[in-house]
mmCIF file with all atom_site columns, C-alpha atoms in Angstrom:
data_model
loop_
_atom_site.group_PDB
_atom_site.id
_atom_site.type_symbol
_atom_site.label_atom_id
_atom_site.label_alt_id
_atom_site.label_comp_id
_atom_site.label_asym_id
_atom_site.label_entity_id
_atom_site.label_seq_id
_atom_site.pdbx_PDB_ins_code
_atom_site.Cartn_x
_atom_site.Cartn_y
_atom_site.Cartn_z
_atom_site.occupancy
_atom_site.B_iso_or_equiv
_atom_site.pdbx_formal_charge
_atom_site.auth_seq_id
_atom_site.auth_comp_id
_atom_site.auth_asym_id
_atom_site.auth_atom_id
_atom_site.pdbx_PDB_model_num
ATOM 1  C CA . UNK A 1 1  ? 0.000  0.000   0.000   1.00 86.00 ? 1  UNK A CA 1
ATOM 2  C CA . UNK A 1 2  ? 1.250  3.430   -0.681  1.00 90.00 ? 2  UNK A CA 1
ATOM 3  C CA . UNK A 1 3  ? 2.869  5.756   2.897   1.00 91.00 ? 3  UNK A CA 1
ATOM 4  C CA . UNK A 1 4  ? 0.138  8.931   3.192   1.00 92.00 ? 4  UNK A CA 1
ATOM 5  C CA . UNK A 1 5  ? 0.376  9.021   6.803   1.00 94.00 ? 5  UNK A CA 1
ATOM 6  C CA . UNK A 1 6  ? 1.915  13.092  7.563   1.00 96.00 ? 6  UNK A CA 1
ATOM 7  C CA . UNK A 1 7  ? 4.008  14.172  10.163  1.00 97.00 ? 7  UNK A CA 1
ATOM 8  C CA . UNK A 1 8  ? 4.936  17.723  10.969  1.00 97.00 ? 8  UNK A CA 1
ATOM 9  C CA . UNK A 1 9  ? 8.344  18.218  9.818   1.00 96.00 ? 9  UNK A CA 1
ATOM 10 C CA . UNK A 1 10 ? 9.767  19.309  13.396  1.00 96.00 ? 10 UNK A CA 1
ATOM 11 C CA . UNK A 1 11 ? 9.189  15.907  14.298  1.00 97.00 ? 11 UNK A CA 1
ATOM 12 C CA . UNK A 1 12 ? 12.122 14.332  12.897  1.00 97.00 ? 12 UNK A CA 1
ATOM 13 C CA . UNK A 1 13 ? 16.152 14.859  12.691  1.00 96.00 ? 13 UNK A CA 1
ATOM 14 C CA . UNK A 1 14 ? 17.488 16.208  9.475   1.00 96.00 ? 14 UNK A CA 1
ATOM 15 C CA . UNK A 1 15 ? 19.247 12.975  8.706   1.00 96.00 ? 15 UNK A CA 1
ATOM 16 C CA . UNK A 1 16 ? 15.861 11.167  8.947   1.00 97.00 ? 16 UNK A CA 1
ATOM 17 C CA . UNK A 1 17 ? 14.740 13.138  6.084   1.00 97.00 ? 17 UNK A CA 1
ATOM 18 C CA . UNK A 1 18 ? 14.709 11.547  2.143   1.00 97.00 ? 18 UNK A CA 1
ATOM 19 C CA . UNK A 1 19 ? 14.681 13.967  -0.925  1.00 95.00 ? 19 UNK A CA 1
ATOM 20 C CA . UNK A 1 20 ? 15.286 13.053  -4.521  1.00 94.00 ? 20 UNK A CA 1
ATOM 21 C CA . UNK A 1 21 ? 18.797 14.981  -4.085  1.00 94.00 ? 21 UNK A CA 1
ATOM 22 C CA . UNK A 1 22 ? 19.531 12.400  -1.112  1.00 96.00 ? 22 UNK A CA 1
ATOM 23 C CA . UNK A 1 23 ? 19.076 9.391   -2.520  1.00 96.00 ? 23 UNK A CA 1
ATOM 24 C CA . UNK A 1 24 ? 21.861 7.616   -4.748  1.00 96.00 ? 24 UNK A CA 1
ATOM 25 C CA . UNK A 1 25 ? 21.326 6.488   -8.431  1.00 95.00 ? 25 UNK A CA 1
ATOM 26 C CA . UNK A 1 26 ? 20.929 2.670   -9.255  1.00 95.00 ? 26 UNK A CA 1
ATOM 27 C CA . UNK A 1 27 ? 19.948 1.813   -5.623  1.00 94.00 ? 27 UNK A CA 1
ATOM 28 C CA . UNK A 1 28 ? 22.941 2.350   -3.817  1.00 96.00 ? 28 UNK A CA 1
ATOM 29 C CA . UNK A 1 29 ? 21.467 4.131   -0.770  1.00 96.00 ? 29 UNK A CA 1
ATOM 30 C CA . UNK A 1 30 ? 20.978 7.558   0.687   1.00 97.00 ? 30 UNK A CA 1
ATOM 31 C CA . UNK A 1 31 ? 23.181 10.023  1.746   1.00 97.00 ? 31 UNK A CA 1
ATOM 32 C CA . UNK A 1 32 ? 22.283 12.562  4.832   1.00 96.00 ? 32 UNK A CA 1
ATOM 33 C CA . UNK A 1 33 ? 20.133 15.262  4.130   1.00 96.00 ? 33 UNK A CA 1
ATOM 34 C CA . UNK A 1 34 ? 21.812 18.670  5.076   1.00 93.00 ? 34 UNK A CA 1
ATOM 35 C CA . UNK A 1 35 ? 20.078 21.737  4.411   1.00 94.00 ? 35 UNK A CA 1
ATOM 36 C CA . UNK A 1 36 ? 16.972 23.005  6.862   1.00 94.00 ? 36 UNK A CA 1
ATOM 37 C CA . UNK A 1 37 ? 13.659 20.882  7.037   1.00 96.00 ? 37 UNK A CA 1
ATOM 38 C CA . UNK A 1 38 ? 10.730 22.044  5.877   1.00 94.00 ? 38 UNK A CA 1
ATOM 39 C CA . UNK A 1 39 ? 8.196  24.257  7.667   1.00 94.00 ? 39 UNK A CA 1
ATOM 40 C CA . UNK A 1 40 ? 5.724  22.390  6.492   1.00 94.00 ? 40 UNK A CA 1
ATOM 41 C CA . UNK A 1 41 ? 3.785  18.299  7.285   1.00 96.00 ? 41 UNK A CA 1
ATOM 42 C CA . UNK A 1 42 ? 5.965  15.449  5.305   1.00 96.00 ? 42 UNK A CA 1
ATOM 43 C CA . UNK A 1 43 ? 5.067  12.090  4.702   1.00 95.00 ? 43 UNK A CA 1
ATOM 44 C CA . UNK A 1 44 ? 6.732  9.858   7.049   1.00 96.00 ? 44 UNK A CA 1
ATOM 45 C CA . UNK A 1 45 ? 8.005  6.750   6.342   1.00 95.00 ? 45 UNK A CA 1
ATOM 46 C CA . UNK A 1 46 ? 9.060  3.142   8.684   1.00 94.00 ? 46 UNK A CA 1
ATOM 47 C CA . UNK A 1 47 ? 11.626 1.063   8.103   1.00 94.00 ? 47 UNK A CA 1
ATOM 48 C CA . UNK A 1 48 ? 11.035 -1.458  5.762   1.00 93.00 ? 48 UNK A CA 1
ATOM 49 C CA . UNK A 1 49 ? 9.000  0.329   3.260   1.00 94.00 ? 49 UNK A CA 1
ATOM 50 C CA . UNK A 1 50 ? 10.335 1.046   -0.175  1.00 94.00 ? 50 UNK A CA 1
ATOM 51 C CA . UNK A 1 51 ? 10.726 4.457   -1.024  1.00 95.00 ? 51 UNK A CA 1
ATOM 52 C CA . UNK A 1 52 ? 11.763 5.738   -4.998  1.00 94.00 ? 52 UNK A CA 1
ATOM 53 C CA . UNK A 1 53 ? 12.106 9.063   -5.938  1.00 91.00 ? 53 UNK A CA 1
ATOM 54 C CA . UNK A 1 54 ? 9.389  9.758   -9.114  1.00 86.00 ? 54 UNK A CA 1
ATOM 55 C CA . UNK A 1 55 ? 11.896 12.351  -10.641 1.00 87.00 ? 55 UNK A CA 1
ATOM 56 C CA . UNK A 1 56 ? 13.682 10.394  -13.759 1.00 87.00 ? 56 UNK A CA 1
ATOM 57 C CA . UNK A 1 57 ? 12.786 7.081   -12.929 1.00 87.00 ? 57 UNK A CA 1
ATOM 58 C CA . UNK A 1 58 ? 16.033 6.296   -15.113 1.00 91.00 ? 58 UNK A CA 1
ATOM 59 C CA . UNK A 1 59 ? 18.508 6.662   -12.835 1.00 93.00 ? 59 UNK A CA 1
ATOM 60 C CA . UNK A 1 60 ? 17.068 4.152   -10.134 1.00 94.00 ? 60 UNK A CA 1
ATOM 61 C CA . UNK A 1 61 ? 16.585 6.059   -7.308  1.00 95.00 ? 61 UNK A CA 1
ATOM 62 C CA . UNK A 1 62 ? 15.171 3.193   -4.696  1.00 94.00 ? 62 UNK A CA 1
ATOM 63 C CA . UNK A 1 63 ? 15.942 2.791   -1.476  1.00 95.00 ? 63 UNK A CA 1
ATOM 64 C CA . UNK A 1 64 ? 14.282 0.199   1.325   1.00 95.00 ? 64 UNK A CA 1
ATOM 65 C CA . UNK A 1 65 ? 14.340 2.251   4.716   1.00 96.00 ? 65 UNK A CA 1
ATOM 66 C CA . UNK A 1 66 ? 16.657 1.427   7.700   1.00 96.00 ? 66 UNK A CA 1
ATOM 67 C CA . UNK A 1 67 ? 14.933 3.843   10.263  1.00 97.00 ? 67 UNK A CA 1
ATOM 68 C CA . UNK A 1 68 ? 11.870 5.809   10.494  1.00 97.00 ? 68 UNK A CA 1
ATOM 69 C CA . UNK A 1 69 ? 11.512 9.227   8.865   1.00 97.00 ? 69 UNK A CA 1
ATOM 70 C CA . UNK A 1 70 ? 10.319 11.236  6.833   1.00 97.00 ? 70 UNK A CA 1
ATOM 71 C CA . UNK A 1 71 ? 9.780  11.897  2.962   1.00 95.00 ? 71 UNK A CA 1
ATOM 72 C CA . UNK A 1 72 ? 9.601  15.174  0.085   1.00 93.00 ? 72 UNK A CA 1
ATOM 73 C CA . UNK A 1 73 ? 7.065  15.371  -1.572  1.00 89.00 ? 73 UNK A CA 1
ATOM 74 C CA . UNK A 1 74 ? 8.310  14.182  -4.899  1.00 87.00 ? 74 UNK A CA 1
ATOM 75 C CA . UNK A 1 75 ? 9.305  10.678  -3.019  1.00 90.00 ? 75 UNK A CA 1
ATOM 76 C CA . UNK A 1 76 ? 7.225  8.187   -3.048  1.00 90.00 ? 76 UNK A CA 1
ATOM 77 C CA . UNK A 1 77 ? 6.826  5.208   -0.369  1.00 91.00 ? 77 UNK A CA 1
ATOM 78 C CA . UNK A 1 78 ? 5.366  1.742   -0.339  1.00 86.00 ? 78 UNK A CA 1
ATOM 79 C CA . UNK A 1 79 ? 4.798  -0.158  2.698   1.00 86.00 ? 79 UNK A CA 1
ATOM 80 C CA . UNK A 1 80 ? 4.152  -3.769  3.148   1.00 71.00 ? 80 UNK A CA 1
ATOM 81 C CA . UNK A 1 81 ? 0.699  -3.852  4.777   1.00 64.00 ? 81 UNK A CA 1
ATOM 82 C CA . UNK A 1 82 ? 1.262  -3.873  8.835   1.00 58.00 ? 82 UNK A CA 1
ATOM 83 C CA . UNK A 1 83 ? -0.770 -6.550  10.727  1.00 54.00 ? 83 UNK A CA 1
ATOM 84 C CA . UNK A 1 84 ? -1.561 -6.253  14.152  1.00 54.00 ? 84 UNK A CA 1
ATOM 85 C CA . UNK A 1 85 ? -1.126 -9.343  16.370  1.00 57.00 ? 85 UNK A CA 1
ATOM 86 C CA . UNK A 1 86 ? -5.048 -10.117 17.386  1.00 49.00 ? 86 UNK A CA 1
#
């Protein structure tokens, strides 16, 4: 299922933070985010989901998420649906 849960921006460390610019061509990773976060809500992401950047789909920008965070807005994320032990 696709990540549309927001979260205000504030709530997270710039590092936790995924942008088109941060992640690396042919899924090789991210790098850390270094400019100001947003002043705005982001989509956040947990680790595990799949997140690709929808800028140039050519250059394989994929990365599956060590840690919790959050996303820009021209990121998207996929998360394998969450079940809650009954």
């Amino acid at each position: 299922e696709w990540v549309t849960d927001k979260i205000p921006a504030s709530s997270i460390k710039s590092e936790e933070y995924v942008t088109t610019d941060t992640m690396l061509q042919k899924c090789e990773g991210i790098k850390k985010y270094t400019s100001e976060l947003p002043d705005s809500n982001i989509t956040a992401f947990k680790t595990d989901d799949i997140l690709l950047s929808n800028i140039r789909p050519y250059l394989q920008k994929l990365w599956i998420a060590t840690f919790d965070g959050g996303l820009f807005k021209r990121c998207v994320g996929l998360a394998f649906k969450r079940y809650k032990n009954a």
